[in-house]
CSV table of N, CA, C and O in Angstrom, one decimal:
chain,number,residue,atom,x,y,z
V,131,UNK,N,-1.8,-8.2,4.8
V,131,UNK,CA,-3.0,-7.9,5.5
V,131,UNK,C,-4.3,-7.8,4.6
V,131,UNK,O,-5.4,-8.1,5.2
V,132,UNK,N,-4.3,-7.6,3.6
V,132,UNK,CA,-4.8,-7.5,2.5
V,132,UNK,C,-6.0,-9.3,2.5
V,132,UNK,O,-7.2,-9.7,2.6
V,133,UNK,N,-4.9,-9.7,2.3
V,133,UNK,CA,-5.6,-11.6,2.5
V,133,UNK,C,-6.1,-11.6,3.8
V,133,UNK,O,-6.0,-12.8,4.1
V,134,UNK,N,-6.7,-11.0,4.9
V,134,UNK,CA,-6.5,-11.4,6.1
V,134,UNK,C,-7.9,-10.6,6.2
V,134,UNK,O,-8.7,-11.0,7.0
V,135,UNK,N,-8.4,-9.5,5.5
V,135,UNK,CA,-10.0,-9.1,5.7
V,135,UNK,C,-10.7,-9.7,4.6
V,135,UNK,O,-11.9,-9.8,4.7
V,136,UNK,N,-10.2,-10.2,3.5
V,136,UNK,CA,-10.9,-11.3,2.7
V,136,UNK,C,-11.8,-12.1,3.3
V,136,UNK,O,-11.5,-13.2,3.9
V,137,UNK,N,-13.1,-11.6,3.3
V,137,UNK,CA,-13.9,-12.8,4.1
V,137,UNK,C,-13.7,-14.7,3.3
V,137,UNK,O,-13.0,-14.9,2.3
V,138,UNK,N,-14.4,-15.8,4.0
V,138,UNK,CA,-14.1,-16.9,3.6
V,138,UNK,C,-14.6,-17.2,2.3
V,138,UNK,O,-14.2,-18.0,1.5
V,139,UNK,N,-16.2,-16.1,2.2
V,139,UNK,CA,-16.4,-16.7,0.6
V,139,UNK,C,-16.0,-15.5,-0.7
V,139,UNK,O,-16.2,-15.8,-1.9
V,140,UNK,N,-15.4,-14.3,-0.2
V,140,UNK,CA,-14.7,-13.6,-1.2
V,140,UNK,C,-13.8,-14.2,-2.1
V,140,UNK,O,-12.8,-14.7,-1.7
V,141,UNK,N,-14.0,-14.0,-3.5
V,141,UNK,CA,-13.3,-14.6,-4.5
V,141,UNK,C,-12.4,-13.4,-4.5
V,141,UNK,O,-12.6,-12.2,-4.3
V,142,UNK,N,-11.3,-14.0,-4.8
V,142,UNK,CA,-10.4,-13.3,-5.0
V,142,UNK,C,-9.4,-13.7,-6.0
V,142,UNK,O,-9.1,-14.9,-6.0
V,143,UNK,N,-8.6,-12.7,-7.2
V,143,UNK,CA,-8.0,-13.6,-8.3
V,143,UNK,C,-6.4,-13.0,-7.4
V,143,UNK,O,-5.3,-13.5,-7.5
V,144,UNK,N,-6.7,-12.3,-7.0
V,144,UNK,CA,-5.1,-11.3,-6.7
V,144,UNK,C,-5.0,-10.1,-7.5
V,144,UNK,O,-4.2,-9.2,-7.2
V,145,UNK,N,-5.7,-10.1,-8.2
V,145,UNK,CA,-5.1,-8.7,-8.7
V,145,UNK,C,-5.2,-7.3,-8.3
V,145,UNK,O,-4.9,-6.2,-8.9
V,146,UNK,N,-5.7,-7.5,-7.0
V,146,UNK,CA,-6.1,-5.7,-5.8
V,146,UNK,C,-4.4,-6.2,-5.6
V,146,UNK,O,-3.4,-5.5,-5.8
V,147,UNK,N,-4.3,-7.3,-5.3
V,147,UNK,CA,-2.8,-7.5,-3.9
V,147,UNK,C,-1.6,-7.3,-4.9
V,147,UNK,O,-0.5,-7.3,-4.4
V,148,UNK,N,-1.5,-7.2,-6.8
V,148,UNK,CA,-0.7,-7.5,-7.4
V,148,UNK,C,-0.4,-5.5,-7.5
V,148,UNK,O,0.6,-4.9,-7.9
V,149,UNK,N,-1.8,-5.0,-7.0
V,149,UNK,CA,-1.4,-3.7,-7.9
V,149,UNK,C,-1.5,-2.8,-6.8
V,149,UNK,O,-2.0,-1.7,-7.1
V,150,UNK,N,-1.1,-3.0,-5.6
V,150,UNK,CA,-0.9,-2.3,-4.5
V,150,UNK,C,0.8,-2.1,-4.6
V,150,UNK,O,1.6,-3.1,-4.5
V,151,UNK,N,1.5,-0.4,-4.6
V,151,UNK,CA,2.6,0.0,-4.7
V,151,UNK,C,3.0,1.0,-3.6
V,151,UNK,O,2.1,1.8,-3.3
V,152,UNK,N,3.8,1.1,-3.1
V,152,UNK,CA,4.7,2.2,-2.6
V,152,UNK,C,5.7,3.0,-2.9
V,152,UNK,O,6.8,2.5,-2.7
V,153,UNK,N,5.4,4.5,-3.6
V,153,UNK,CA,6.1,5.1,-3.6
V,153,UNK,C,6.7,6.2,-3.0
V,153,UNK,O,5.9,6.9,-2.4
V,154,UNK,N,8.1,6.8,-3.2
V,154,UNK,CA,8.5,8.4,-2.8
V,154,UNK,C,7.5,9.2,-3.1
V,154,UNK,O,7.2,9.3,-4.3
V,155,UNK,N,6.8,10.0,-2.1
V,155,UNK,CA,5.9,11.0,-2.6
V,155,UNK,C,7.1,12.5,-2.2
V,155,UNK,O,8.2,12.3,-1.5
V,156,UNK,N,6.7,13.6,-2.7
V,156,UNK,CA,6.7,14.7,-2.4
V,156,UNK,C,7.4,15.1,-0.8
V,156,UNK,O,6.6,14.9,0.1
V,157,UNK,N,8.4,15.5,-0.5
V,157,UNK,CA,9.1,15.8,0.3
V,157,UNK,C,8.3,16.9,1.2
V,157,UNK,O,8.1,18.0,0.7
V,158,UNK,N,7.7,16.6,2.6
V,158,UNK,CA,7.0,17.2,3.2
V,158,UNK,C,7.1,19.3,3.4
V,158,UNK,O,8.2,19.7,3.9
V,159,UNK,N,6.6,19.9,3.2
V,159,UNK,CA,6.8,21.8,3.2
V,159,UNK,C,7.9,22.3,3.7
V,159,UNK,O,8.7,23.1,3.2
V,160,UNK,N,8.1,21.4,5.7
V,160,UNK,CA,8.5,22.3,5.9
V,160,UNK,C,10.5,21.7,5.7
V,160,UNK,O,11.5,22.1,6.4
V,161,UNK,N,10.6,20.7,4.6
V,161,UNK,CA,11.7,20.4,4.6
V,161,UNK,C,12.4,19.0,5.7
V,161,UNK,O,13.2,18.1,5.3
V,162,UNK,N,12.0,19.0,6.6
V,162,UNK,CA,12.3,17.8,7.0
V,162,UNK,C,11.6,16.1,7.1
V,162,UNK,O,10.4,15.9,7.4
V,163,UNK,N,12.6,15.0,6.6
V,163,UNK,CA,11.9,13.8,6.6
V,163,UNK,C,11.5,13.6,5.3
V,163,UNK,O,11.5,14.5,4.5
V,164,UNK,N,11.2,12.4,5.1
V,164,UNK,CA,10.6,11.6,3.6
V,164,UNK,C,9.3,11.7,4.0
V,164,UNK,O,8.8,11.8,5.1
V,165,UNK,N,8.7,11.4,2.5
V,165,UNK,CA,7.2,10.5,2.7
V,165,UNK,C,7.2,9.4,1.5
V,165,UNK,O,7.7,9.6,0.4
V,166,UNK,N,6.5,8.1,2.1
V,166,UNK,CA,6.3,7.1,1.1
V,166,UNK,C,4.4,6.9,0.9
V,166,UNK,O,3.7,6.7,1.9
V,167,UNK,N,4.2,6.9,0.2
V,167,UNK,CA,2.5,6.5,-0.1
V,167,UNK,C,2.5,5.3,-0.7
V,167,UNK,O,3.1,5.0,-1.6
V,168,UNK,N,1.5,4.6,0.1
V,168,UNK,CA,0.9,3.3,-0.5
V,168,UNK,C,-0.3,4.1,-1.6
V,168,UNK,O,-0.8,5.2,-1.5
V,169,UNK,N,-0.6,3.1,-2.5
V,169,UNK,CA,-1.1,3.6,-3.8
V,169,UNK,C,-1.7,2.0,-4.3
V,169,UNK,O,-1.3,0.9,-3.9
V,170,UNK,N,-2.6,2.4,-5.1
V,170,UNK,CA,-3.2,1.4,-5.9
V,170,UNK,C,-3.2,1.6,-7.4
V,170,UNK,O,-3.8,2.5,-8.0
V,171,UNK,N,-2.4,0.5,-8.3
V,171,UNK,CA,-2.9,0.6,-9.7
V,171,UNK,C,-4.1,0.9,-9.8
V,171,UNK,O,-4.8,0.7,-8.8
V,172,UNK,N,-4.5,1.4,-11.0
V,172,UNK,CA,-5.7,1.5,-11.3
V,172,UNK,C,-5.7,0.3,-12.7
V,172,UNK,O,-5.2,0.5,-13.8
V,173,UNK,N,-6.5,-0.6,-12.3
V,173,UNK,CA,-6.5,-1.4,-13.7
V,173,UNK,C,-8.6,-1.9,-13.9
V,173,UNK,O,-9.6,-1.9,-13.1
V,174,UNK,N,-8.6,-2.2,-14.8
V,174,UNK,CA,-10.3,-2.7,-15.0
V,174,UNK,C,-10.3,-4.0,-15.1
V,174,UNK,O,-9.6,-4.7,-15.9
V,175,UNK,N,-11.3,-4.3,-14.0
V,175,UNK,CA,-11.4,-6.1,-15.0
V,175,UNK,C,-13.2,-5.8,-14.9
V,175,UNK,O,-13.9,-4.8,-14.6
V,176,UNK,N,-13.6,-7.5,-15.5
V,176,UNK,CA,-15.0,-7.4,-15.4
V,176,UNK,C,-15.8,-7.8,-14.2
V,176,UNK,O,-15.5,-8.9,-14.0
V,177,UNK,N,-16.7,-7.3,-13.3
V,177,UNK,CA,-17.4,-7.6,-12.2
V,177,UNK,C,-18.0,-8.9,-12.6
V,177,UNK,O,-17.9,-9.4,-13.7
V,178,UNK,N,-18.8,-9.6,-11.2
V,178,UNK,CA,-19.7,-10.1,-11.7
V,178,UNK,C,-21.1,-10.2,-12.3
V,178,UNK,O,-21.7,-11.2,-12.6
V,179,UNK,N,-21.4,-9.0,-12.3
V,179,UNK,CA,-22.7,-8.9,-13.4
V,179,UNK,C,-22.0,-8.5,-14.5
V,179,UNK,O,-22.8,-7.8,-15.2
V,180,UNK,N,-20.7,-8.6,-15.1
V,180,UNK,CA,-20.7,-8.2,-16.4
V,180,UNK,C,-19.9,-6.8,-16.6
V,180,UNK,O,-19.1,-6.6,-17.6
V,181,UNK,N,-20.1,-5.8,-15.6
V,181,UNK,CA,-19.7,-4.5,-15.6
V,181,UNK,C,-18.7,-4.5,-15.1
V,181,UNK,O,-18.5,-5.4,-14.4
V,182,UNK,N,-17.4,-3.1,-15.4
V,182,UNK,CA,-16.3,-3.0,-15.7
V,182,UNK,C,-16.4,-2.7,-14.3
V,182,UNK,O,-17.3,-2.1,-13.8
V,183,UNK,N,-15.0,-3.3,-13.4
V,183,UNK,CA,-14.7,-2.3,-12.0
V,183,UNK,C,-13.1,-2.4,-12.0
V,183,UNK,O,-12.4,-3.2,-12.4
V,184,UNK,N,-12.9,-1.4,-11.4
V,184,UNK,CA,-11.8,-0.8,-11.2
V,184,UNK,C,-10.8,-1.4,-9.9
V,184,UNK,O,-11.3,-2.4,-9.3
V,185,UNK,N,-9.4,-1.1,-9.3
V,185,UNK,CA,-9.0,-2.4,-8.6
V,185,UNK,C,-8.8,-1.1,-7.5
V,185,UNK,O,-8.3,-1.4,-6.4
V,186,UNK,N,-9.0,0.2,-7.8
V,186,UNK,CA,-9.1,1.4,-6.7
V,186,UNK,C,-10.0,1.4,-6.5
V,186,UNK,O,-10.1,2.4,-5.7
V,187,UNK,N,-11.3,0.9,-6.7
V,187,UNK,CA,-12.9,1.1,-6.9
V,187,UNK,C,-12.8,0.1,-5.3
V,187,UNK,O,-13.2,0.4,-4.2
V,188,UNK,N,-12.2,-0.8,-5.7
V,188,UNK,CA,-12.5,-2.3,-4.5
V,188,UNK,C,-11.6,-1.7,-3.4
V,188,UNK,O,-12.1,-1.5,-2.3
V,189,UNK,N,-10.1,-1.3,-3.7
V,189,UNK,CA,-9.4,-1.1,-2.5
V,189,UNK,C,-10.1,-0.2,-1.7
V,189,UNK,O,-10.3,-0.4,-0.5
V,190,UNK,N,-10.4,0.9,-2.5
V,190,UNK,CA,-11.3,1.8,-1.6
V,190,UNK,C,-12.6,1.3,-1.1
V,190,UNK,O,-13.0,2.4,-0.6
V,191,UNK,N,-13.6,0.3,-0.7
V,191,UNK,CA,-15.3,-0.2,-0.7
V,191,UNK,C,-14.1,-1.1,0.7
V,191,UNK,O,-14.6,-1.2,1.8
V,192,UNK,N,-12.7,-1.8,0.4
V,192,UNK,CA,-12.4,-2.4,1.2
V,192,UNK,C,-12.2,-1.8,2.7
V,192,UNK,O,-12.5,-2.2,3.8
V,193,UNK,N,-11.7,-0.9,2.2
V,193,UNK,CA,-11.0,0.3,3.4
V,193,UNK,C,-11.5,0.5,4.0
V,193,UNK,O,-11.3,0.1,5.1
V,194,UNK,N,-12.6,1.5,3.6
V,194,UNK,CA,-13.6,2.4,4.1
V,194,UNK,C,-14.9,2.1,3.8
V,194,UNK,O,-15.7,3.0,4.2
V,195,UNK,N,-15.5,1.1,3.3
V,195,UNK,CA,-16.4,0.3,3.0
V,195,UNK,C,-17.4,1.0,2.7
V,195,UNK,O,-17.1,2.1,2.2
V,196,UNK,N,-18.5,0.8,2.9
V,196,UNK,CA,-19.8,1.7,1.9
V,196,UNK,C,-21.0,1.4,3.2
V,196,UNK,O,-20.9,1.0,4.3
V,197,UNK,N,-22.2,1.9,2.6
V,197,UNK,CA,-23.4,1.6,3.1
V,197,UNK,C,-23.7,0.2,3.0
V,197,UNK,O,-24.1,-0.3,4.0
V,198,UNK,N,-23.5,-0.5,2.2
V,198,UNK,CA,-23.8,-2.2,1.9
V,198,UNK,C,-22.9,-2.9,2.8
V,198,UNK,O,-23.4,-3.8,3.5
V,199,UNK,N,-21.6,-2.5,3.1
V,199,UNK,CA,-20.7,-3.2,3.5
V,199,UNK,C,-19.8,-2.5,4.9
V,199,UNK,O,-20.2,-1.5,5.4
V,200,UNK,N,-19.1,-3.0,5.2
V,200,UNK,CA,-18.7,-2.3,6.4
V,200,UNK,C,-17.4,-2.6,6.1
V,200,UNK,O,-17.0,-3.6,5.5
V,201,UNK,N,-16.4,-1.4,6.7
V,201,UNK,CA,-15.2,-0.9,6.1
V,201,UNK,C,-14.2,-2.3,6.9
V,201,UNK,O,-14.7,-2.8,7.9
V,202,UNK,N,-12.9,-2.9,6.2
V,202,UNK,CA,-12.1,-3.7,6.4
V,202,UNK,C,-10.9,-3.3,5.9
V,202,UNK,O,-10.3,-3.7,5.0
V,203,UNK,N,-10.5,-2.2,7.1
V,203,UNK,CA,-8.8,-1.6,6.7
V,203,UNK,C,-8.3,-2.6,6.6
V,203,UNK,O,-8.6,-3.6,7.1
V,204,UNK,N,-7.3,-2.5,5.7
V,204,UNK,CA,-6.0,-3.2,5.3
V,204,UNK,C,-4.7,-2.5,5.5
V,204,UNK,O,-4.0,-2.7,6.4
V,205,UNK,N,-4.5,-1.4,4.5
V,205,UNK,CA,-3.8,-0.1,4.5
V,205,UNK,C,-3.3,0.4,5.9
V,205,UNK,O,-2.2,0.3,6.3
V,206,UNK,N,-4.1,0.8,6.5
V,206,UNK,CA,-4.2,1.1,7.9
V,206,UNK,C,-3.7,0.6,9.3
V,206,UNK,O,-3.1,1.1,10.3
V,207,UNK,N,-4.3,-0.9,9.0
V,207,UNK,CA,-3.9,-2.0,9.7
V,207,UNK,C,-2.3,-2.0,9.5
V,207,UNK,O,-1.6,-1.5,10.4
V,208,UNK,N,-1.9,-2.4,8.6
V,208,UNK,CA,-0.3,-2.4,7.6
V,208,UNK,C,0.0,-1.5,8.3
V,208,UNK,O,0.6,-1.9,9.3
V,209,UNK,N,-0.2,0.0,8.3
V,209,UNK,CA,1.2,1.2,8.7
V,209,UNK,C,1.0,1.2,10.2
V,209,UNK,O,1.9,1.7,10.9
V,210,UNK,N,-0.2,0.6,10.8
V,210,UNK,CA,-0.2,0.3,12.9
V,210,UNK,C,0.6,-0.7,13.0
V,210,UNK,O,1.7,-0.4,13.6
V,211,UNK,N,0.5,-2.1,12.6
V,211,UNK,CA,1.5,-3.0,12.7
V,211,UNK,C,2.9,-3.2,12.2
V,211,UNK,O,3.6,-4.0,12.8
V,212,UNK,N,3.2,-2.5,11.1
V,212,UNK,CA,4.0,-2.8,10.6
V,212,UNK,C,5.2,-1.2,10.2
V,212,UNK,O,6.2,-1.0,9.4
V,213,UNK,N,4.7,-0.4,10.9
V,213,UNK,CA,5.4,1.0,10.4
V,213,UNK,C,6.8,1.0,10.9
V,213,UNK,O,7.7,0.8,10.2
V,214,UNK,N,6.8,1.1,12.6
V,214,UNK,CA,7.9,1.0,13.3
V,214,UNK,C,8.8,-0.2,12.5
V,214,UNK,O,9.9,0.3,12.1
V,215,UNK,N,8.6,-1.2,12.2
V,215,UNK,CA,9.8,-2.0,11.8
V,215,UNK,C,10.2,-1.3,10.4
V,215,UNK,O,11.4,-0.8,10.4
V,216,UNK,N,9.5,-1.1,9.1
V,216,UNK,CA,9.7,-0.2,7.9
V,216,UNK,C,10.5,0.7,8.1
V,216,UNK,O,11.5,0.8,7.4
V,217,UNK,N,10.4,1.8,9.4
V,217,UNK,CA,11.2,3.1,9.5
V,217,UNK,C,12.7,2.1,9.9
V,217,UNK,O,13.8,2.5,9.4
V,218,UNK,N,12.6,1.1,10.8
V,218,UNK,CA,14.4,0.4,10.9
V,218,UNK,C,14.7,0.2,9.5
V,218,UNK,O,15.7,0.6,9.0
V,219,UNK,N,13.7,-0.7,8.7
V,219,UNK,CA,14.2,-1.1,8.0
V,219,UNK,C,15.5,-0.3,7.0
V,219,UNK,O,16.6,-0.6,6.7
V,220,UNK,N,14.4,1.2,6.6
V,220,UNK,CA,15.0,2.0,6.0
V,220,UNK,C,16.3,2.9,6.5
V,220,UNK,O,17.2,3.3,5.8
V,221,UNK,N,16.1,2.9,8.0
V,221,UNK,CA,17.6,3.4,8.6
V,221,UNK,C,18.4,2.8,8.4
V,221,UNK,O,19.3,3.4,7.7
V,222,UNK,N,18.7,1.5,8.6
V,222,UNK,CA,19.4,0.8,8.8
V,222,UNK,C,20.5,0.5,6.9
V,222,UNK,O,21.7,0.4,6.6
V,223,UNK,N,19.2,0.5,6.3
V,223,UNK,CA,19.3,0.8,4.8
V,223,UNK,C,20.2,2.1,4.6
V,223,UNK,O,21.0,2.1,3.7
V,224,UNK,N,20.1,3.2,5.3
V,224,UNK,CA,20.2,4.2,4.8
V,224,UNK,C,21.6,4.6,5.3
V,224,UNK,O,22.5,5.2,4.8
V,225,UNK,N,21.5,4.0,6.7
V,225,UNK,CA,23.7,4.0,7.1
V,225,UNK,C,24.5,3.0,6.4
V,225,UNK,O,25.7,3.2,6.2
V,226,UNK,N,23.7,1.6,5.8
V,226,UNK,CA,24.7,1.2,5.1
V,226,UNK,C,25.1,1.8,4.0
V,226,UNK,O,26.3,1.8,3.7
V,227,UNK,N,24.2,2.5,3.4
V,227,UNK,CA,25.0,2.9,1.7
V,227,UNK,C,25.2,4.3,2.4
V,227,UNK,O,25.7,5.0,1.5
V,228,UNK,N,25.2,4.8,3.2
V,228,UNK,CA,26.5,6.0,3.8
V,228,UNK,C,27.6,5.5,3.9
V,228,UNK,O,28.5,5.5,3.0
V,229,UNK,N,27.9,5.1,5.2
V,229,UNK,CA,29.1,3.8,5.2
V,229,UNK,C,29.7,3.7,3.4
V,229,UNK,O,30.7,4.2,2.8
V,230,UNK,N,29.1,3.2,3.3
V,230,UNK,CA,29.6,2.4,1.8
V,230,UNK,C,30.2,4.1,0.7
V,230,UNK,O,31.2,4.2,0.0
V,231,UNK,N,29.1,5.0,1.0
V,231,UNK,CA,29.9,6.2,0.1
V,231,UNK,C,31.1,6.9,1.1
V,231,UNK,O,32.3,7.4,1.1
V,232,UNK,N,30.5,6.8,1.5
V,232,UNK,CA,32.0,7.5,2.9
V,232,UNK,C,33.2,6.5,2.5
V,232,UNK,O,34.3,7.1,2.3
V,233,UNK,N,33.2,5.1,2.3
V,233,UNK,CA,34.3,4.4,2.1
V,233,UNK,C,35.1,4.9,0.6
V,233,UNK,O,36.3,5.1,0.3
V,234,UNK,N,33.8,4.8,-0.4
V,234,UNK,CA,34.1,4.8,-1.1
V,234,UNK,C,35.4,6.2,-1.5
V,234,UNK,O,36.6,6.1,-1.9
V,235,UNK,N,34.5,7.3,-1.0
V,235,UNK,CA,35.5,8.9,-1.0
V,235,UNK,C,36.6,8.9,0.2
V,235,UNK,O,37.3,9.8,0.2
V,236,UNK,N,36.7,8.2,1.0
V,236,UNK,CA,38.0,8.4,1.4
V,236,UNK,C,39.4,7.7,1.1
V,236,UNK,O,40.5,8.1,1.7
């Protein structure tokens, strides 16, 4: 989704799309259920005038966009379209390697 608010003349090298991660966050208070968070490396390259920007500096101006620019979820878009299938994915993931330990111990 990420390639898909890229306007036509945005240069792009890849490196927002190389350093976008998901991980296990913190197990919600009241004990039930996971959480996974999408996250952004933070790495520096050089802007076009020369000055140093950040690749969370962009994800963020993408997202939620600024006064100059107007916001182009990506992130957001991703967990409306694509959540429901993610959560199969991971069930489905998550009875096989039961299965698989249950076989294993009996």
């Amino acid at each position: 989704n990420l390639q898909a608010v890229l306007e036509p003349g945005d240069e792009s090298t890849g490196l927002l799309a190389q350093n976008i991660i998901a991980t296990r966050g913190k197990a919600p208070s009241d004990g039930n259920g996971e959480r996974y968070l999408v996250r952004i490396k933070r790495r520096m390259y050089p802007g076009r005038k020369g000055e140093q920007v950040s690749t969370l500096k962009s994800a963020q101006l993408k997202e939620y966009g600024s006064v100059h620019q107007p916001a182009r979820s990506f992130i957001r878009r991703t967990v409306n379209e694509r959540g429901e299938e993610t959560i199969n994915l991971v069930v489905g993931d998550l009875t096989v390697r039961i299965d698989r330990l249950v076989t294993k111990l009996a």
